[in-house]
Coordinates of C-alpha atoms and ligand atoms in Angstrom, one line a residue:
M1289 CA 38.1 23.3 22.2
P1290 CA 36.9 25.4 25.1
Y1291 CA 33.6 27.0 24.4
G1292 CA 33.4 29.8 26.9
P1293 CA 34.2 33.5 26.3
Y1294 CA 37.7 34.3 25.4
I1295 CA 40.0 37.3 24.8
T1296 CA 42.2 37.6 21.8
I1297 CA 45.4 39.4 22.7
D1298 CA 47.2 40.8 19.6
L1299 CA 50.9 40.7 20.7
N1300 CA 52.0 42.6 17.6
K1301 CA 49.7 45.5 18.4
I1302 CA 51.0 45.6 21.9
E1303 CA 54.6 45.6 20.6
H1304 CA 53.7 48.3 18.2
N1305 CA 52.0 50.4 20.8
A1306 CA 55.0 50.0 23.1
R1307 CA 57.3 51.1 20.3
T1308 CA 55.2 54.2 19.6
I1309 CA 55.2 55.3 23.2
T1310 CA 58.8 54.4 24.0
A1311 CA 59.9 56.4 20.9
L1312 CA 58.0 59.4 22.1
C1313 CA 59.4 59.2 25.6
R1314 CA 62.9 58.6 24.4
K1315 CA 62.8 61.9 22.5
Y1316 CA 62.3 63.6 25.8
G1317 CA 64.9 61.5 27.6
I1318 CA 62.3 59.4 29.5
E1319 CA 62.7 55.7 30.2
V1320 CA 59.5 53.7 30.1
C1321 CA 58.7 51.0 32.6
G1322 CA 56.0 48.8 31.0
V1323 CA 53.2 47.8 33.4
T1324 CA 51.6 44.4 32.9
K1325 CA 49.4 44.2 36.0
V1326 CA 46.1 44.6 34.2
T1327 CA 46.9 41.4 32.3
C1328 CA 47.8 39.6 35.6
G1329 CA 51.4 39.5 34.6
M1330 CA 51.0 37.6 31.3
P1331 CA 54.4 36.6 30.1
Q1332 CA 53.6 37.0 26.3
V1333 CA 52.4 40.5 27.0
A1334 CA 55.6 41.4 28.9
K1335 CA 57.7 40.0 26.1
A1336 CA 55.8 42.0 23.5
M1337 CA 56.3 45.2 25.6
L1338 CA 60.0 44.5 25.9
R1339 CA 60.3 43.9 22.1
G1340 CA 58.6 47.3 21.8
G1341 CA 61.4 48.9 23.8
V1342 CA 60.3 49.3 27.4
A1343 CA 63.2 49.3 29.8
C1344 CA 61.7 47.1 32.5
I1345 CA 58.5 45.6 33.7
G1346 CA 56.4 47.0 36.5
E1347 CA 54.0 44.9 38.4
S1348 CA 51.8 45.3 41.5
R1349 CA 52.0 41.7 42.7
M1350 CA 54.9 39.5 43.6
K1351 CA 53.0 36.5 42.3
N1352 CA 52.9 38.0 38.8
I1353 CA 56.6 38.8 39.0
H1354 CA 57.4 35.2 39.8
R1355 CA 55.2 34.0 37.0
L1356 CA 56.9 36.3 34.5
K1357 CA 60.3 35.1 35.6
A1358 CA 59.4 31.5 35.5
N1359 CA 58.2 32.0 32.0
G1360 CA 61.4 33.3 30.6
V1361 CA 60.8 37.1 30.8
S1362 CA 64.3 38.3 31.4
T1363 CA 64.4 42.0 32.3
E1364 CA 64.5 44.2 35.4
F1365 CA 61.4 44.2 37.5
T1366 CA 59.9 47.0 39.5
L1367 CA 57.3 46.3 42.2
L1368 CA 54.8 49.1 41.8
R1369 CA 52.4 48.6 44.7
I1370 CA 54.0 49.7 47.9
P1371 CA 54.8 46.4 49.6
P1372 CA 53.5 44.8 52.8
L1373 CA 56.0 44.5 55.7
S1374 CA 55.8 40.7 55.4
A1375 CA 57.2 40.6 51.9
A1376 CA 60.6 42.1 52.5
E1377 CA 62.6 38.8 52.0
D1378 CA 60.9 38.0 48.8
I1379 CA 61.3 41.5 47.4
V1380 CA 65.0 41.9 47.9
T1381 CA 65.8 38.6 46.3
S1382 CA 63.3 38.9 43.4
V1383 CA 62.9 42.5 42.2
N1384 CA 65.3 45.2 41.2
M1385 CA 63.4 48.1 42.6
S1386 CA 60.3 48.7 44.7
L1387 CA 58.2 51.8 45.3
N1388 CA 58.0 52.8 48.9
S1389 CA 56.3 55.2 51.2
E1390 CA 56.7 53.6 54.7
L1391 CA 59.9 53.9 56.7
S1392 CA 59.3 50.7 58.6
V1393 CA 58.9 48.7 55.3
I1394 CA 62.1 50.2 54.0
Q1395 CA 63.8 49.2 57.3
A1396 CA 62.6 45.7 56.8
L1397 CA 63.9 45.7 53.2
S1398 CA 67.2 47.0 54.5
E1399 CA 67.5 44.2 57.0
A1400 CA 66.6 41.5 54.5
A1401 CA 69.0 42.9 51.9
S1402 CA 71.9 43.3 54.4
R1403 CA 71.5 39.8 55.7
R1404 CA 72.1 38.6 52.1
G1405 CA 74.8 41.1 51.2
L1406 CA 72.5 42.7 48.6
V1407 CA 71.6 46.3 47.9
H1408 CA 67.9 47.0 47.2
N1409 CA 66.8 49.9 45.1
T1410 CA 63.9 52.0 46.5
M1411 CA 61.9 54.6 44.7
I1412 CA 60.4 56.9 47.3
M1413 CA 56.8 57.9 46.4
V1414 CA 55.6 61.4 47.3
D1415 CA 51.9 62.3 47.3
L1416 CA 51.3 65.4 45.2
G1417 CA 47.6 65.5 46.0
D1418 CA 46.0 62.4 44.4
L1419 CA 45.7 60.9 47.9
R1420 CA 46.7 57.3 47.0
E1421 CA 50.2 56.2 48.0
G1422 CA 53.1 58.5 48.9
V1423 CA 54.8 60.4 51.6
W1424 CA 53.3 63.7 52.4
P1425 CA 55.7 66.4 51.1
D1426 CA 56.3 67.9 54.6
D1427 CA 57.5 64.4 55.8
L1428 CA 59.7 63.7 52.8
L1429 CA 63.1 65.1 53.9
P1430 CA 62.8 63.8 57.5
M1431 CA 62.0 60.3 56.2
V1432 CA 64.8 60.3 53.6
R1433 CA 67.2 61.4 56.3
E1434 CA 66.6 58.1 58.0
V1435 CA 66.6 56.1 54.8
V1436 CA 70.0 57.3 53.6
E1437 CA 71.5 55.8 56.8
L1438 CA 70.1 52.3 56.2
P1439 CA 72.5 49.6 55.0
G1440 CA 71.5 47.6 51.9
I1441 CA 69.3 50.3 50.6
R1442 CA 69.9 52.6 47.6
I1443 CA 67.5 55.5 47.0
A1444 CA 67.2 55.1 43.3
G1445 CA 64.6 57.7 42.7
L1446 CA 61.7 59.8 43.6
G1447 CA 58.3 59.2 42.0
T1448 CA 54.7 60.1 42.2
N1449 CA 51.4 58.7 41.2
L1450 CA 48.5 60.8 39.9
S1451 CA 45.0 60.2 38.4
C1452 CA 44.4 57.0 40.2
Y1453 CA 42.3 57.9 43.3
G1454 CA 41.8 61.6 43.3
G1455 CA 41.9 62.0 39.5
V1456 CA 44.5 64.8 39.8
I1457 CA 45.9 65.7 36.4
P1458 CA 49.7 65.8 35.9
S1459 CA 50.7 69.4 35.2
G1460 CA 53.8 71.5 34.7
K1461 CA 53.2 72.7 38.2
N1462 CA 53.0 69.5 40.1
M1463 CA 55.7 67.9 38.0
T1464 CA 58.0 70.9 38.7
Q1465 CA 57.3 70.3 42.4
L1466 CA 58.3 66.7 42.0
V1467 CA 61.6 67.7 40.5
E1468 CA 62.1 70.4 43.2
Y1469 CA 61.7 67.7 45.9
A1470 CA 64.2 65.5 44.2
R1471 CA 66.7 68.3 44.0
R1472 CA 66.2 69.1 47.7
I1473 CA 66.9 65.4 48.5
E1474 CA 70.0 65.5 46.4
T1475 CA 71.4 68.6 47.9
A1476 CA 70.5 67.8 51.5
F1477 CA 72.0 64.3 51.5
G1478 CA 74.7 64.6 48.8
I1479 CA 73.2 61.8 46.7
K1480 CA 72.2 61.5 43.1
L1481 CA 68.8 60.2 42.2
R1482 CA 68.9 58.0 39.1
Y1483 CA 65.2 58.3 38.4
I1484 CA 62.6 61.0 38.7
S1485 CA 59.4 59.2 37.9
G1486 CA 56.6 61.3 36.5
G1487 CA 53.6 59.1 36.9
N1488 CA 51.6 56.8 34.5
S1489 CA 49.6 57.0 31.3
S1490 CA 47.9 60.2 32.5
S1491 CA 51.3 62.0 31.9
L1492 CA 51.4 61.2 28.2
N1493 CA 49.7 64.5 27.2
L1494 CA 52.2 66.5 29.2
I1495 CA 55.1 64.7 27.7
A1496 CA 53.9 65.0 24.1
S1497 CA 53.2 68.7 24.6
G1498 CA 56.9 69.2 25.6
K1499 CA 55.8 70.6 29.0
M1500 CA 57.1 67.8 31.2
P1501 CA 60.1 69.2 33.1
R1502 CA 63.4 67.9 31.5
A1503 CA 64.6 66.4 34.7
V1504 CA 61.7 63.8 34.7
N1505 CA 63.4 60.8 33.2
H1506 CA 61.2 57.8 34.1
I1507 CA 57.5 56.9 33.6
R1508 CA 55.4 53.8 34.3
I1509 CA 52.9 53.0 31.5
G1510 CA 50.3 50.3 31.4
E1511 CA 47.0 51.4 29.8
G1512 CA 48.8 53.7 27.2
I1513 CA 50.5 50.7 25.7
L1514 CA 47.9 48.0 26.2
L1515 CA 44.7 49.9 25.3
G1516 CA 46.3 52.8 23.4
R1517 CA 44.8 55.5 25.5
E1518 CA 46.0 58.4 27.7
T1519 CA 44.1 58.4 30.9
V1520 CA 43.1 62.0 31.6
N1521 CA 40.4 62.0 28.9
R1522 CA 40.7 58.4 27.7
A1523 CA 41.5 59.7 24.2
S1524 CA 43.0 57.3 21.7
W1525 CA 46.8 57.9 21.6
P1526 CA 48.0 58.8 18.1
G1527 CA 49.8 55.9 16.4
T1528 CA 48.5 53.2 18.7
F1529 CA 45.9 50.4 18.4
Q1530 CA 42.9 50.4 20.8
D1531 CA 42.0 46.8 20.0
A1532 CA 44.9 44.8 21.1
F1533 CA 42.5 43.0 23.4
L1534 CA 39.1 41.9 22.1
L1535 CA 36.5 39.9 24.1
Q1536 CA 34.5 37.3 22.3
A1537 CA 31.4 35.5 23.3
E1538 CA 28.9 33.2 21.6
I1539 CA 25.2 33.7 21.0
I1540 CA 23.3 31.0 22.9
E1541 CA 19.8 32.3 22.3
L1542 CA 18.4 34.5 19.5
K1543 CA 14.7 35.5 19.6
E1544 CA 12.4 38.3 18.8
K1545 CA 10.9 39.6 22.1
P1546 CA 9.2 42.8 23.4
S1547 CA 11.5 45.5 24.8
V1548 CA 9.6 45.9 28.0
P1549 CA 9.1 43.0 30.6
I1550 CA 5.6 41.6 31.1
G1551 CA 4.1 41.7 34.6
E1552 CA 4.8 43.6 37.8
T1553 CA 8.6 44.3 38.2
G1554 CA 10.8 44.3 41.3
E1555 CA 14.6 44.3 41.7
D1556 CA 16.9 42.5 39.1
A1557 CA 19.5 39.9 40.1
F1558 CA 21.9 42.6 41.4
G1559 CA 19.4 44.7 43.4
G1560 CA 19.0 47.3 40.7
K1561 CA 15.7 48.6 39.5
P1562 CA 16.0 48.7 35.7
E1563 CA 14.0 51.1 33.5
F1564 CA 12.8 50.1 30.0
V1565 CA 12.0 52.1 26.9
D1566 CA 9.3 50.6 24.7
K1567 CA 10.8 50.1 21.2
G1568 CA 8.4 47.3 20.3
E1569 CA 9.5 43.9 19.3
R1570 CA 13.3 43.5 19.0
D1571 CA 15.8 40.8 18.0
R1572 CA 17.5 40.0 21.2
A1573 CA 20.6 37.8 21.6
I1574 CA 21.9 36.2 24.8
L1575 CA 25.6 35.6 25.0
N1576 CA 27.5 33.1 27.2
I1577 CA 29.2 35.8 29.2
G1578 CA 28.2 37.8 32.3
R1579 CA 29.2 39.6 35.4
E1580 CA 31.2 36.6 36.6
D1581 CA 33.5 37.3 33.7
V1582 CA 33.7 41.0 33.1
V1583 CA 32.5 44.5 34.1
V1584 CA 29.6 44.7 31.6
E1585 CA 29.5 48.5 31.8
G1586 CA 33.1 48.6 30.4
M1587 CA 32.2 46.6 27.2
V1588 CA 31.6 48.3 23.9
P1589 CA 30.4 46.1 20.9
V1590 CA 32.8 46.3 18.0
D1591 CA 29.7 46.3 15.7
P1592 CA 28.2 49.8 16.2
E1593 CA 24.8 48.4 15.2
I1594 CA 24.7 46.2 18.4
S1595 CA 23.8 47.6 21.8
I1596 CA 24.1 46.0 25.3
L1597 CA 20.7 45.8 27.1
G1598 CA 21.8 44.3 30.3
A1599 CA 23.5 41.3 32.0
S1600 CA 23.2 38.9 34.9
S1601 CA 26.0 36.7 36.3
D1602 CA 26.2 34.4 33.3
H1603 CA 24.1 36.1 30.6
L1604 CA 24.6 39.2 28.5
I1605 CA 21.6 40.5 26.6
V1606 CA 22.2 42.5 23.5
D1607 CA 19.9 44.1 20.9
V1608 CA 20.9 42.9 17.4
T1609 CA 17.9 44.1 15.5
E1610 CA 20.0 46.4 13.3
A1611 CA 23.0 44.1 12.9
E1612 CA 23.7 41.9 10.0
N1613 CA 24.9 38.3 9.9
V1614 CA 24.0 37.5 13.4
R1615 CA 23.0 33.9 14.0
L1616 CA 22.7 31.5 16.9
G1617 CA 26.2 30.2 17.5
S1618 CA 28.0 33.2 16.0
E1619 CA 30.5 35.2 18.1
L1620 CA 30.3 38.8 18.9
A1621 CA 33.4 40.9 19.7
F1622 CA 33.7 43.7 22.3
F1623 CA 36.3 46.3 23.2
M1624 CA 37.0 46.7 26.9
N1625 CA 37.9 49.6 29.1
Y1626 CA 40.6 49.1 31.8
G1627 CA 38.1 47.9 34.4
A1628 CA 36.5 45.4 32.1
L1629 CA 39.9 44.2 30.9
L1630 CA 41.1 43.7 34.4
A1631 CA 38.1 41.7 35.4
A1632 CA 38.2 39.6 32.2
M1633 CA 41.9 38.9 32.6
T1634 CA 41.3 37.9 36.2
S1635 CA 38.3 35.7 35.6
E1636 CA 39.2 32.0 35.3
Y1637 CA 36.2 31.5 33.0
V1638 CA 37.6 33.7 30.3
E1639 CA 40.2 32.0 28.1
K1640 CA 43.2 34.0 27.0
R1641 CA 44.4 33.6 23.4
P1642 CA 47.6 35.5 22.6
V1643 CA 48.1 35.8 18.9
R1644 CA 51.2 36.9 16.9
D1645 CA 52.0 36.9 13.2
R1646 CA 54.1 34.0 12.2
E1647 CA 56.7 36.1 10.6
F1648 CA 57.7 37.5 13.9
V1649 CA 58.0 34.2 15.7
S1650 CA 61.6 33.4 16.0
E1651 CA 60.8 29.9 17.2
N1652 CA 59.4 29.1 13.8
R1653 CA 62.4 30.2 11.7
H1654 CA 64.0 27.4 9.8
I1655 CA 67.4 26.2 10.7
V1656 CA 70.5 26.0 8.4
L1657 CA 72.7 23.2 9.6
T1658 CA 76.3 24.2 8.8
E1659 CA 79.2 21.9 9.4
I1660 CA 82.7 23.3 9.5
S1661 CA 85.3 20.6 8.8
P1662 CA 88.7 20.5 7.1
Q1663 CA 87.7 17.6 4.9
S1664 CA 84.8 15.1 4.8
E1665 CA 84.9 13.0 7.9
P1666 CA 83.3 9.7 8.8
D1667 CA 80.0 10.2 10.7
S1668 CA 81.6 8.8 13.8
D1669 CA 83.9 11.8 13.9
R1670 CA 81.1 14.4 13.8
L1671 CA 80.0 16.3 16.9
L1672 CA 76.3 15.9 16.2
N1673 CA 74.2 12.8 15.4
I1674 CA 72.5 14.2 12.4
D1675 CA 69.7 11.6 12.1
D1676 CA 68.7 12.0 15.8
L1677 CA 68.9 15.8 15.4
T1678 CA 66.7 15.9 12.3
K1679 CA 64.1 13.6 13.9
G1680 CA 64.1 15.5 17.1
L1681 CA 63.8 18.9 15.4
N1682 CA 60.9 17.6 13.3
Q1683 CA 59.1 16.4 16.4
L1684 CA 59.5 19.9 17.8
G1685 CA 57.9 21.4 14.7
Q1686 CA 61.3 22.8 13.7
S1687 CA 62.9 22.0 10.4
I1688 CA 66.2 22.1 8.7
A1689 CA 66.0 24.3 5.6
R1690 CA 69.4 23.5 4.3
R1691 CA 72.5 21.5 5.1
R1692 CA 75.9 22.9 4.3
Q1693 CA 79.4 21.8 4.7
I1694 CA 82.1 24.4 4.6
R1695 CA 85.8 24.7 4.9
D1696 CA 87.4 25.9 8.1
D1697 CA 88.3 29.2 6.6
P1698 CA 87.5 32.4 8.6
E1699 CA 86.2 34.3 5.6
I1700 CA 83.9 31.5 4.4
V1701 CA 82.6 30.8 7.9
S1702 CA 81.7 34.5 8.6
E1703 CA 80.2 35.0 5.2
T1704 CA 78.1 31.9 5.4
V1705 CA 76.8 32.9 8.8
A1706 CA 75.9 36.4 7.6
E1707 CA 74.1 35.0 4.6
I1708 CA 72.0 32.7 6.7
I1709 CA 71.0 35.5 9.0
N1710 CA 70.2 37.7 6.1
D1711 CA 67.9 35.0 4.7
D1712 CA 66.1 35.2 8.1
L1713 CA 67.1 31.7 9.0
I1714 CA 68.8 30.4 12.1
P1715 CA 72.4 29.3 11.6
L1716 CA 73.3 26.1 13.6
V1717 CA 77.0 25.9 13.2
Y1718 CA 79.0 22.9 14.5
A1719 CA 82.6 22.2 14.4
N1720 CA 85.1 20.0 16.2
D1721 CA 87.6 22.9 16.5
P1722 CA 86.7 25.2 19.5
K1723 CA 88.4 28.2 17.8
T1724 CA 85.7 28.3 15.1
C1725 CA 83.4 30.4 17.3
L1726 CA 85.6 33.5 16.5
D1727 CA 84.6 33.5 12.9
V1728 CA 81.0 33.0 13.7
Y1729 CA 81.0 36.2 15.7
L1730 CA 82.3 38.1 12.7
G1731 CA 79.5 36.8 10.6
L1732 CA 76.9 37.9 13.1
A1733 CA 78.5 41.3 13.3
L1734 CA 78.2 41.6 9.5
S1735 CA 74.5 40.8 9.6
L1736 CA 72.8 41.7 12.9
P1737 CA 72.6 45.4 13.8
M1738 CA 72.8 44.6 17.6
F1739 CA 73.2 41.3 19.3
G1740 CA 74.2 39.7 22.6
T1741 CA 75.8 36.4 23.3
I1742 CA 75.9 33.7 25.9
I1743 CA 79.0 31.6 25.9
L1744 CA 79.0 28.3 27.7
S1745 CA 82.6 27.3 27.9
A1746 CA 85.3 26.2 30.4
H1747 CA 87.8 28.6 28.6
G1748 CA 87.7 32.3 27.9
S1749 CA 89.2 32.0 24.5
C1750 CA 86.2 33.4 22.6
I1751 CA 86.4 36.8 24.2
T1752 CA 89.5 38.0 22.3
A1753 CA 87.3 38.0 19.1
F1754 CA 85.0 40.7 20.4
T1755 CA 87.7 43.4 20.5
E1756 CA 88.0 43.1 16.7
L1757 CA 84.3 43.2 15.7
P1758 CA 83.2 46.0 13.4
P1759 CA 81.1 48.9 14.8
G1760 CA 77.3 49.0 14.7
P1761 CA 75.0 51.3 12.8
G1762 CA 76.0 54.5 14.6
G1763 CA 79.6 53.7 13.7
V1764 CA 80.8 54.1 17.3
E1765 CA 79.5 51.3 19.5
P1766 CA 80.5 47.8 18.5
R1767 CA 77.6 45.5 17.4
L1768 CA 78.3 43.4 20.4
E1769 CA 78.9 45.5 23.4
S1770 CA 80.8 43.9 26.2
E1771 CA 77.8 44.3 28.6
R1772 CA 75.8 42.1 26.3
V1773 CA 78.3 39.2 26.7
A1774 CA 77.8 36.5 29.4
L1775 CA 80.3 33.8 29.9
I1776 CA 79.1 30.8 31.9
G1777 CA 81.0 27.8 33.3
L1778 CA 84.6 29.2 33.3
R1779 CA 87.2 27.0 34.9
E1780 CA 90.4 27.8 33.1
V1781 CA 91.2 31.4 32.0
S1782 CA 94.5 32.8 30.8
H1783 CA 96.0 36.0 32.3
E1784 CA 95.2 38.0 29.2
E1785 CA 91.6 36.7 29.2
S1786 CA 91.0 37.5 32.8
R1787 CA 92.4 41.0 32.3
L1788 CA 90.0 41.5 29.4
I1789 CA 87.1 40.3 31.4
R1790 CA 87.9 42.5 34.4
R1791 CA 88.4 45.6 32.2
S1792 CA 85.2 45.1 30.3
R1793 CA 81.6 44.9 31.3
I1794 CA 81.4 41.2 30.4
S1795 CA 79.4 39.1 32.9
A1796 CA 81.4 36.0 33.8
Y1797 CA 80.1 33.2 35.9
T1798 CA 82.6 30.7 37.1
L1799 CA 81.6 27.3 38.5
E1800 CA 81.9 28.7 42.0
E1801 CA 79.4 31.4 41.2
I1802 CA 77.1 28.9 39.6
D1803 CA 77.2 26.8 42.8
A1804 CA 76.5 29.9 45.0
L1805 CA 73.7 31.4 42.9
G1806 CA 72.2 28.3 41.3
M1807 CA 72.0 27.7 37.6
R1808 CA 68.5 29.2 37.2
E1809 CA 69.6 32.6 38.6
V1810 CA 72.8 32.6 36.5
I1811 CA 71.0 31.9 33.3
Y1812 CA 68.3 34.4 34.3
R1813 CA 71.0 37.1 34.8
A1814 CA 72.9 36.1 31.6
L1815 CA 69.7 36.3 29.5
R1816 CA 69.0 39.7 30.9
A1817 CA 72.4 41.0 30.2
A1818 CA 72.7 39.5 26.7
G1819 CA 69.2 40.1 25.5
M1820 CA 68.4 43.6 26.5
G1821 CA 67.9 46.0 23.6
T1822 CA 69.3 43.5 21.0
D1823 CA 67.9 41.8 17.9
G1824 CA 68.5 38.4 19.6
I1825 CA 71.4 36.5 21.1
H1826 CA 73.9 34.0 19.7
V1827 CA 74.6 31.0 21.9
T1828 CA 78.0 29.3 21.8
L1829 CA 78.0 25.9 23.4
D1830 CA 81.6 24.6 23.9
M1831 CA 81.2 21.0 25.0
D1832 CA 84.0 21.4 27.6
V1833 CA 81.6 23.5 29.8
L1834 CA 80.1 20.1 30.8
D1835 CA 81.7 17.8 33.3
T1836 CA 83.9 15.1 31.7
T1837 CA 81.5 12.4 32.9
V1838 CA 78.9 14.0 30.4
A1839 CA 81.3 15.1 27.7
P1840 CA 84.7 13.3 27.8
G1841 CA 85.4 13.8 24.1
V1842 CA 86.8 17.4 24.1
H1843 CA 90.2 18.9 23.4
R1844 CA 91.1 20.0 26.9
P1845 CA 89.1 18.0 29.4
I1846 CA 89.0 19.5 32.9
R1847 CA 87.0 17.9 35.7
G1848 CA 84.3 19.8 37.6
G1849 CA 82.1 21.1 34.9
L1850 CA 78.4 21.5 34.6
S1851 CA 76.3 18.5 35.5
Y1852 CA 73.9 16.9 33.0
R1853 CA 71.0 18.6 34.7
E1854 CA 72.5 22.0 35.0
G1855 CA 73.3 21.9 31.3
H1856 CA 69.8 21.0 30.4
L1857 CA 68.3 23.6 32.7
A1858 CA 70.5 26.3 31.0
M1859 CA 69.4 25.2 27.5
E1860 CA 65.7 25.0 28.4
M1861 CA 65.7 28.4 30.0
I1862 CA 67.5 29.9 26.9
A1863 CA 64.9 28.2 24.7
K1864 CA 62.1 29.5 26.7
S1865 CA 63.3 33.1 26.5
G1866 CA 62.8 33.0 22.7
L1867 CA 65.9 35.1 22.2
M1868 CA 68.2 32.7 20.5
R1869 CA 68.9 33.9 16.9
S1870 CA 71.9 31.7 16.2
L1871 CA 73.8 28.8 17.7
A1872 CA 77.3 27.3 17.5
V1873 CA 78.2 24.0 19.1
V1874 CA 81.9 23.4 19.2
D1875 CA 84.7 21.2 20.6
Y1876 CA 84.9 17.5 19.7
F1877 CA 87.9 15.2 20.0
P1878 CA 86.6 11.9 18.7
E1879 CA 89.5 9.7 19.9
R1880 CA 88.7 10.7 23.4
D1881 CA 85.0 10.1 23.2
V1882 CA 83.4 7.1 25.0
N1883 CA 80.8 5.3 22.8
R1884 CA 79.9 8.6 21.1
S1885 CA 78.5 9.8 24.5
T1886 CA 79.8 13.4 23.9
A1887 CA 78.1 13.5 20.5
G1888 CA 74.9 12.1 22.0
A1889 CA 74.9 14.8 24.7
A1890 CA 75.7 17.6 22.2
T1891 CA 72.7 16.5 20.1
E1892 CA 70.4 16.4 23.1
Y1893 CA 71.5 19.8 24.3
V1894 CA 70.9 21.3 20.8
L1895 CA 67.4 19.8 20.9
S1896 CA 66.9 21.4 24.3
L1897 CA 67.9 24.7 23.0
F1898 CA 65.2 24.4 20.3
G1899 CA 62.6 23.7 22.9
K1900 CA 62.7 20.0 23.8
K1901 CA 61.8 19.5 27.4
I1902 CA 63.8 17.1 29.5
L1903 CA 63.5 18.8 32.9
K1904 CA 60.1 20.1 33.7
I1905 CA 60.8 23.8 34.3
Ligands
LIG1343 C1 49.2 50.8 37.7 C2 50.3 51.7 38.0 C3 50.9 52.4 36.9 C4 50.5 52.3 35.5 O1 49.3 53.0 35.3 P1 48.6 53.1 33.8 O2 47.5 54.1 34.0 O3 48.1 51.8 33.4 O4 49.7 53.6 32.9 C5 52.0 53.2 37.2 N1 52.4 53.4 38.5 C6 51.8 52.7 39.5 C7 52.3 53.0 40.9 C8 50.8 51.9 39.3 O5 50.2 51.3 40.3

């Protein structure tokens, strides 16, 4: 157990705060980009923000964006700090949009993007007086005139940043100016700007008062979500928590001492000349935290009876005379302001402890193993090795709540799946017949308000089912929108299926695309498409997606499928995203299997989907 200072990070509170703020903004047609930079791009924090409804994640540093991506945060990323010239290559391949104010940087982005056949989104920043980043208004149109000509660049929006350097407050006046500049760009160059981005947490008051111009449709919020404050007056934001982050340190000395030093005094450890008020003898505690860990001036003790007296690099001295229950070895908790939080999150000496209520953790939901078979079959004819599966799941801390065997009847299959989801359990359906996946989707549509799906299959047969799913809560949109469907590993598609795919917004990745993009990128894109704005995703694993050397025992074996490693990479990335709400594994033809190798592979892949690590990703 580490015994240094630590921060508890309440992910439920962050999610709640994000929900409060995105709901407010949505009312005014404003999309929220959640900003994680003060947490150094902590993946759990980004995921909590996304659960709370932010549309994308904004970060200042590429390093943080790479960390987030590597840890299963699947969303769109915006690079907030205007980028250095040298980062163009990395930016066009790794982020969806960057904020820009320098023509030569945009030119470099244009070159890097064109070379790869990509289009990079730029949000041009205009300086409305805060004097941090941004093009000066007089130079805006001349600059945009050059940018519109650049290949590989799309001007996605116009934005501004206030209250950061100059402390300029967002107002109806400067925001109207922003909109005005956006309109001028649109008229002068005949383009449509997707975003007009009206600043950061300092704009919350303006939004809530209804005085933000209607044309502003985007905002970037960090502090408002993380610390529950607007940033003009640092007032608590209604309906949010201010204590999602708490800093804890331990008392390492507790003694009664005078309040004024004895002897002639000079400078303290940091060159200051402290002044002391004589309050007589006081109970003073020293904590194992100091300026190496945090900005001490930004800390406020949670217990109002405690006050901070001072600090050096490694020691914090507090007055605990009025406090109760303070002992050597006990921990004291502190709120932090933005600066203190930034320092503490950056300090390697401060441990970070994200916490989340168990009820929300999908990874800990129990599984209901559901076998669909016409009649009872011998074990050697089943797609999964149940003993290995049970053992493996137990080792992963997962457990099978129930085992069910049901008939291959559409109504029974869909009702069973719906029932399992309604009990807040995870259905793990397996069947030899690949067509079974259709009925599973109906069950999901009956129980999940909104869901997405990733289908790993050589064939496109599942997609015909989607056209018949019942509509969602609003009665119009289906519960499974086509843009939330990702097909991976296609090798054989009928005319009708390929027409359906082309006419819909389904993302389909053939083996060629997997070769070109790499499995990691494909799964990343698929998770982003399937997971956004849903209650989770359903995964269909048709064993024929794998190469016949890995899974020979399928109904229609075709060579050239996913390799053993590609398969596991896909499963592990899906597991890491924490999005999987339901799973179906289908397609087994026992007579064609070789020494149960297909069944062994299916069992391993299922374990991978529940978090077993085979590749170290
Ligand atoms: C940090 C940052 C934000 C978020 O600011 P908060 O005050 O934390 O909401 C928004 N935009 C840019 C450009 C930033 O750098």
